[in-house]
């Protein structure tokens, strides 16, 4: 789905860039409400994980491969606004360092792969969450469905953009049929990866899953033959802050280690077949307008380290570098957003707190009545 330079003409690419910049600006503001001390580090990890899994192309039909887009996964784990930023960070790193996705087409890619997938997936997820029974299985099922639909939705969005700004004369009906058809198949893989990842995080730390807040049924305990809420029992007590912090750090470490393993080792076994857009562009003939990437001479271009002849070592090292750069860049963005939220709300919240905790002045009698 990474659109290269030359597929879309300059005016439409510019408009898409403006639209993408506006979406990112809105997401930066919205992410202030989603990010806190717990979720800000998780957002950087989500970006790195998406980068790693995007290196794992899986085969679909007729010599075509696909990979995770990540919009649904990011939206459900850390929220829709933060999700747009996660995927945008990944696309920026891929375009600048790995020559994957054109630089003039960055606005198109952010609009299609970050904004459309996130908005469509989260809308479907929230709609299903309202009608399905509350519970972990329902959250996972909603995540599967949302991810499945988000991929062909992105393919349809690209087709619309190509209809307006495509640089070659190709029958749009054939492009739409081929793009949506192959991306329905890719969407099945996206849905499976999203559901498995969301389910795994919910099993360990459901409080960190943005989409699961308020959706899981409260824990019930049987006391004296009756089921009551766990929070209502005298023995119930909040987990110590130190234990929660250790659990959070453990999840972050495991997630980062998994990302490194996927990008550094498992990626060697990924499918080498062309991905959905590349295959359709070649079959339908609109790849003739593709231009050489501006970062084609990058030392990490095409997910390999320049001057390292061993293919396995070159690709694995590039993947590890990509995970490291993405987690650092993503974490920096999200901590900055989180800090801005604290600066914006600090004085007001402090004043409110002062009023709330100030003790009432003791009543005194007038001197003449003493």
PDB file of N, CA and C in Angstrom, residues 223-267:
ATOM      1  N   UNK A 223     -19.241 -14.324  47.528  1.00  0.00           N
ATOM      2  CA  UNK A 223     -19.116 -14.126  48.964  1.00  0.00           C
ATOM      3  C   UNK A 223     -20.443 -14.510  49.614  1.00  0.00           C
ATOM      4  N   UNK A 224     -20.403 -15.519  50.474  1.00  0.00           N
ATOM      5  CA  UNK A 224     -21.623 -15.951  51.147  1.00  0.00           C
ATOM      6  C   UNK A 224     -22.682 -16.454  50.172  1.00  0.00           C
ATOM      7  N   UNK A 225     -22.248 -17.055  49.087  1.00  0.00           N
ATOM      8  CA  UNK A 225     -23.196 -17.585  48.116  1.00  0.00           C
ATOM      9  C   UNK A 225     -23.717 -16.560  47.131  1.00  0.00           C
ATOM     10  N   UNK A 226     -23.272 -15.298  47.213  1.00  0.00           N
ATOM     11  CA  UNK A 226     -23.726 -14.255  46.305  1.00  0.00           C
ATOM     12  C   UNK A 226     -22.554 -13.675  45.527  1.00  0.00           C
ATOM     13  N   UNK A 227     -22.804 -13.282  44.277  1.00  0.00           N
ATOM     14  CA  UNK A 227     -21.791 -12.648  43.443  1.00  0.00           C
ATOM     15  C   UNK A 227     -21.833 -11.142  43.655  1.00  0.00           C
ATOM     16  N   UNK A 228     -20.688 -10.574  44.016  1.00  0.00           N
ATOM     17  CA  UNK A 228     -20.607  -9.133  44.205  1.00  0.00           C
ATOM     18  C   UNK A 228     -19.378  -8.611  43.457  1.00  0.00           C
ATOM     19  N   UNK A 229     -19.366  -7.317  43.182  1.00  0.00           N
ATOM     20  CA  UNK A 229     -18.210  -6.722  42.519  1.00  0.00           C
ATOM     21  C   UNK A 229     -16.983  -6.844  43.408  1.00  0.00           C
ATOM     22  N   UNK A 230     -15.842  -7.142  42.784  1.00  0.00           N
ATOM     23  CA  UNK A 230     -14.607  -7.297  43.551  1.00  0.00           C
ATOM     24  C   UNK A 230     -14.250  -6.003  44.279  1.00  0.00           C
ATOM     25  N   UNK A 231     -14.525  -4.861  43.649  1.00  0.00           N
ATOM     26  CA  UNK A 231     -14.180  -3.590  44.277  1.00  0.00           C
ATOM     27  C   UNK A 231     -14.995  -3.313  45.523  1.00  0.00           C
ATOM     28  N   UNK A 232     -16.124  -4.035  45.685  1.00  0.00           N
ATOM     29  CA  UNK A 232     -16.982  -3.797  46.831  1.00  0.00           C
ATOM     30  C   UNK A 232     -16.578  -4.600  48.050  1.00  0.00           C
ATOM     31  N   UNK A 233     -15.630  -5.526  47.902  1.00  0.00           N
ATOM     32  CA  UNK A 233     -15.228  -6.355  49.024  1.00  0.00           C
ATOM     33  C   UNK A 233     -14.218  -5.618  49.885  1.00  0.00           C
ATOM     34  N   UNK A 234     -14.259  -5.835  51.211  1.00  0.00           N
ATOM     35  CA  UNK A 234     -13.307  -5.158  52.080  1.00  0.00           C
ATOM     36  C   UNK A 234     -11.867  -5.499  51.747  1.00  0.00           C
ATOM     37  N   UNK A 235     -11.626  -6.713  51.208  1.00  0.00           N
ATOM     38  CA  UNK A 235     -10.253  -7.136  50.950  1.00  0.00           C
ATOM     39  C   UNK A 235      -9.678  -6.507  49.690  1.00  0.00           C
ATOM     40  N   UNK A 236     -10.557  -5.962  48.846  1.00  0.00           N
ATOM     41  CA  UNK A 236     -10.080  -5.397  47.590  1.00  0.00           C
ATOM     42  C   UNK A 236      -9.269  -4.140  47.853  1.00  0.00           C
ATOM     43  N   UNK A 237      -8.136  -4.058  47.216  1.00  0.00           N
ATOM     44  CA  UNK A 237      -7.269  -2.898  47.391  1.00  0.00           C
ATOM     45  C   UNK A 237      -6.527  -2.659  46.095  1.00  0.00           C
ATOM     46  N   UNK A 238      -6.249  -1.412  45.775  1.00  0.00           N
ATOM     47  CA  UNK A 238      -5.530  -1.141  44.535  1.00  0.00           C
ATOM     48  C   UNK A 238      -4.123  -1.709  44.568  1.00  0.00           C
ATOM     49  N   UNK A 239      -3.650  -2.115  43.405  1.00  0.00           N
ATOM     50  CA  UNK A 239      -2.304  -2.661  43.332  1.00  0.00           C
ATOM     51  C   UNK A 239      -1.294  -1.586  43.710  1.00  0.00           C
ATOM     52  N   UNK A 240      -0.226  -1.963  44.415  1.00  0.00           N
ATOM     53  CA  UNK A 240       0.797  -0.979  44.770  1.00  0.00           C
ATOM     54  C   UNK A 240       1.373  -0.330  43.524  1.00  0.00           C
ATOM     55  N   UNK A 241       1.739   0.941  43.639  1.00  0.00           N
ATOM     56  CA  UNK A 241       2.281   1.669  42.486  1.00  0.00           C
ATOM     57  C   UNK A 241       3.550   1.011  41.964  1.00  0.00           C
ATOM     58  N   UNK A 242       4.387   0.519  42.880  1.00  0.00           N
ATOM     59  CA  UNK A 242       5.639  -0.114  42.456  1.00  0.00           C
ATOM     60  C   UNK A 242       5.361  -1.363  41.622  1.00  0.00           C
ATOM     61  N   UNK A 243       4.365  -2.163  42.038  1.00  0.00           N
ATOM     62  CA  UNK A 243       4.030  -3.379  41.292  1.00  0.00           C
ATOM     63  C   UNK A 243       3.483  -3.035  39.911  1.00  0.00           C
ATOM     64  N   UNK A 244       2.653  -2.001  39.843  1.00  0.00           N
ATOM     65  CA  UNK A 244       2.115  -1.579  38.548  1.00  0.00           C
ATOM     66  C   UNK A 244       3.221  -1.101  37.628  1.00  0.00           C
ATOM     67  N   UNK A 245       4.168  -0.346  38.186  1.00  0.00           N
ATOM     68  CA  UNK A 245       5.282   0.150  37.376  1.00  0.00           C
ATOM     69  C   UNK A 245       6.132  -1.004  36.847  1.00  0.00           C
ATOM     70  N   UNK A 246       6.369  -2.018  37.708  1.00  0.00           N
ATOM     71  CA  UNK A 246       7.153  -3.168  37.260  1.00  0.00           C
ATOM     72  C   UNK A 246       6.431  -3.908  36.155  1.00  0.00           C
ATOM     73  N   UNK A 247       5.115  -4.065  36.290  1.00  0.00           N
ATOM     74  CA  UNK A 247       4.334  -4.737  35.262  1.00  0.00           C
ATOM     75  C   UNK A 247       4.385  -3.972  33.955  1.00  0.00           C
ATOM     76  N   UNK A 248       4.319  -2.639  34.030  1.00  0.00           N
ATOM     77  CA  UNK A 248       4.373  -1.815  32.829  1.00  0.00           C
ATOM     78  C   UNK A 248       5.727  -1.940  32.145  1.00  0.00           C
ATOM     79  N   UNK A 249       6.795  -1.890  32.936  1.00  0.00           N
ATOM     80  CA  UNK A 249       8.134  -2.008  32.355  1.00  0.00           C
ATOM     81  C   UNK A 249       8.348  -3.377  31.734  1.00  0.00           C
ATOM     82  N   UNK A 250       7.802  -4.401  32.359  1.00  0.00           N
ATOM     83  CA  UNK A 250       7.948  -5.754  31.823  1.00  0.00           C
ATOM     84  C   UNK A 250       7.236  -5.878  30.476  1.00  0.00           C
ATOM     85  N   UNK A 251       6.024  -5.330  30.386  1.00  0.00           N
ATOM     86  CA  UNK A 251       5.288  -5.370  29.129  1.00  0.00           C
ATOM     87  C   UNK A 251       6.052  -4.615  28.052  1.00  0.00           C
ATOM     88  N   UNK A 252       6.603  -3.454  28.381  1.00  0.00           N
ATOM     89  CA  UNK A 252       7.348  -2.657  27.411  1.00  0.00           C
ATOM     90  C   UNK A 252       8.577  -3.415  26.939  1.00  0.00           C
ATOM     91  N   UNK A 253       9.292  -4.046  27.875  1.00  0.00           N
ATOM     92  CA  UNK A 253      10.506  -4.789  27.509  1.00  0.00           C
ATOM     93  C   UNK A 253      10.175  -5.983  26.619  1.00  0.00           C
ATOM     94  N   UNK A 254       9.112  -6.702  26.969  1.00  0.00           N
ATOM     95  CA  UNK A 254       8.712  -7.857  26.160  1.00  0.00           C
ATOM     96  C   UNK A 254       8.287  -7.411  24.766  1.00  0.00           C
ATOM     97  N   UNK A 255       7.533  -6.315  24.691  1.00  0.00           N
ATOM     98  CA  UNK A 255       7.096  -5.810  23.392  1.00  0.00           C
ATOM     99  C   UNK A 255       8.263  -5.361  22.529  1.00  0.00           C
ATOM    100  N   UNK A 256       9.234  -4.693  23.124  1.00  0.00           N
ATOM    101  CA  UNK A 256      10.393  -4.250  22.360  1.00  0.00           C
ATOM    102  C   UNK A 256      11.228  -5.436  21.902  1.00  0.00           C
ATOM    103  N   UNK A 257      11.394  -6.418  22.785  1.00  0.00           N
ATOM    104  CA  UNK A 257      12.151  -7.615  22.406  1.00  0.00           C
ATOM    105  C   UNK A 257      11.468  -8.354  21.262  1.00  0.00           C
ATOM    106  N   UNK A 258      10.136  -8.449  21.323  1.00  0.00           N
ATOM    107  CA  UNK A 258       9.395  -9.106  20.248  1.00  0.00           C
ATOM    108  C   UNK A 258       9.565  -8.355  18.933  1.00  0.00           C
ATOM    109  N   UNK A 259       9.544  -7.024  18.990  1.00  0.00           N
ATOM    110  CA  UNK A 259       9.720  -6.213  17.776  1.00  0.00           C
ATOM    111  C   UNK A 259      11.100  -6.437  17.168  1.00  0.00           C
ATOM    112  N   UNK A 260      12.134  -6.494  18.011  1.00  0.00           N
ATOM    113  CA  UNK A 260      13.492  -6.717  17.529  1.00  0.00           C
ATOM    114  C   UNK A 260      13.620  -8.090  16.881  1.00  0.00           C
ATOM    115  N   UNK A 261      13.036  -9.096  17.523  1.00  0.00           N
ATOM    116  CA  UNK A 261      13.106 -10.453  16.963  1.00  0.00           C
ATOM    117  C   UNK A 261      12.384 -10.530  15.623  1.00  0.00           C
ATOM    118  N   UNK A 262      11.206  -9.924  15.543  1.00  0.00           N
ATOM    119  CA  UNK A 262      10.441  -9.962  14.299  1.00  0.00           C
ATOM    120  C   UNK A 262      11.179  -9.255  13.169  1.00  0.00           C
ATOM    121  N   UNK A 263      11.683  -8.049  13.456  1.00  0.00           N
ATOM    122  CA  UNK A 263      12.350  -7.276  12.410  1.00  0.00           C
ATOM    123  C   UNK A 263      13.746  -7.795  12.103  1.00  0.00           C
ATOM    124  N   UNK A 264      14.450  -8.290  13.121  1.00  0.00           N
ATOM    125  CA  UNK A 264      15.838  -8.683  12.936  1.00  0.00           C
ATOM    126  C   UNK A 264      16.038 -10.104  12.475  1.00  0.00           C
ATOM    127  N   UNK A 265      15.074 -10.995  12.763  1.00  0.00           N
ATOM    128  CA  UNK A 265      15.269 -12.407  12.453  1.00  0.00           C
ATOM    129  C   UNK A 265      14.125 -12.997  11.620  1.00  0.00           C
ATOM    130  N   UNK A 266      12.899 -12.822  12.087  1.00  0.00           N
ATOM    131  CA  UNK A 266      11.766 -13.429  11.398  1.00  0.00           C
ATOM    132  C   UNK A 266      11.562 -12.811  10.015  1.00  0.00           C
ATOM    133  N   UNK A 267      11.924 -11.537   9.856  1.00  0.00           N
ATOM    134  CA  UNK A 267      11.717 -10.855   8.576  1.00  0.00           C
ATOM    135  C   UNK A 267      12.469 -11.525   7.427  1.00  0.00           C
TER     136      UNK A 267
END
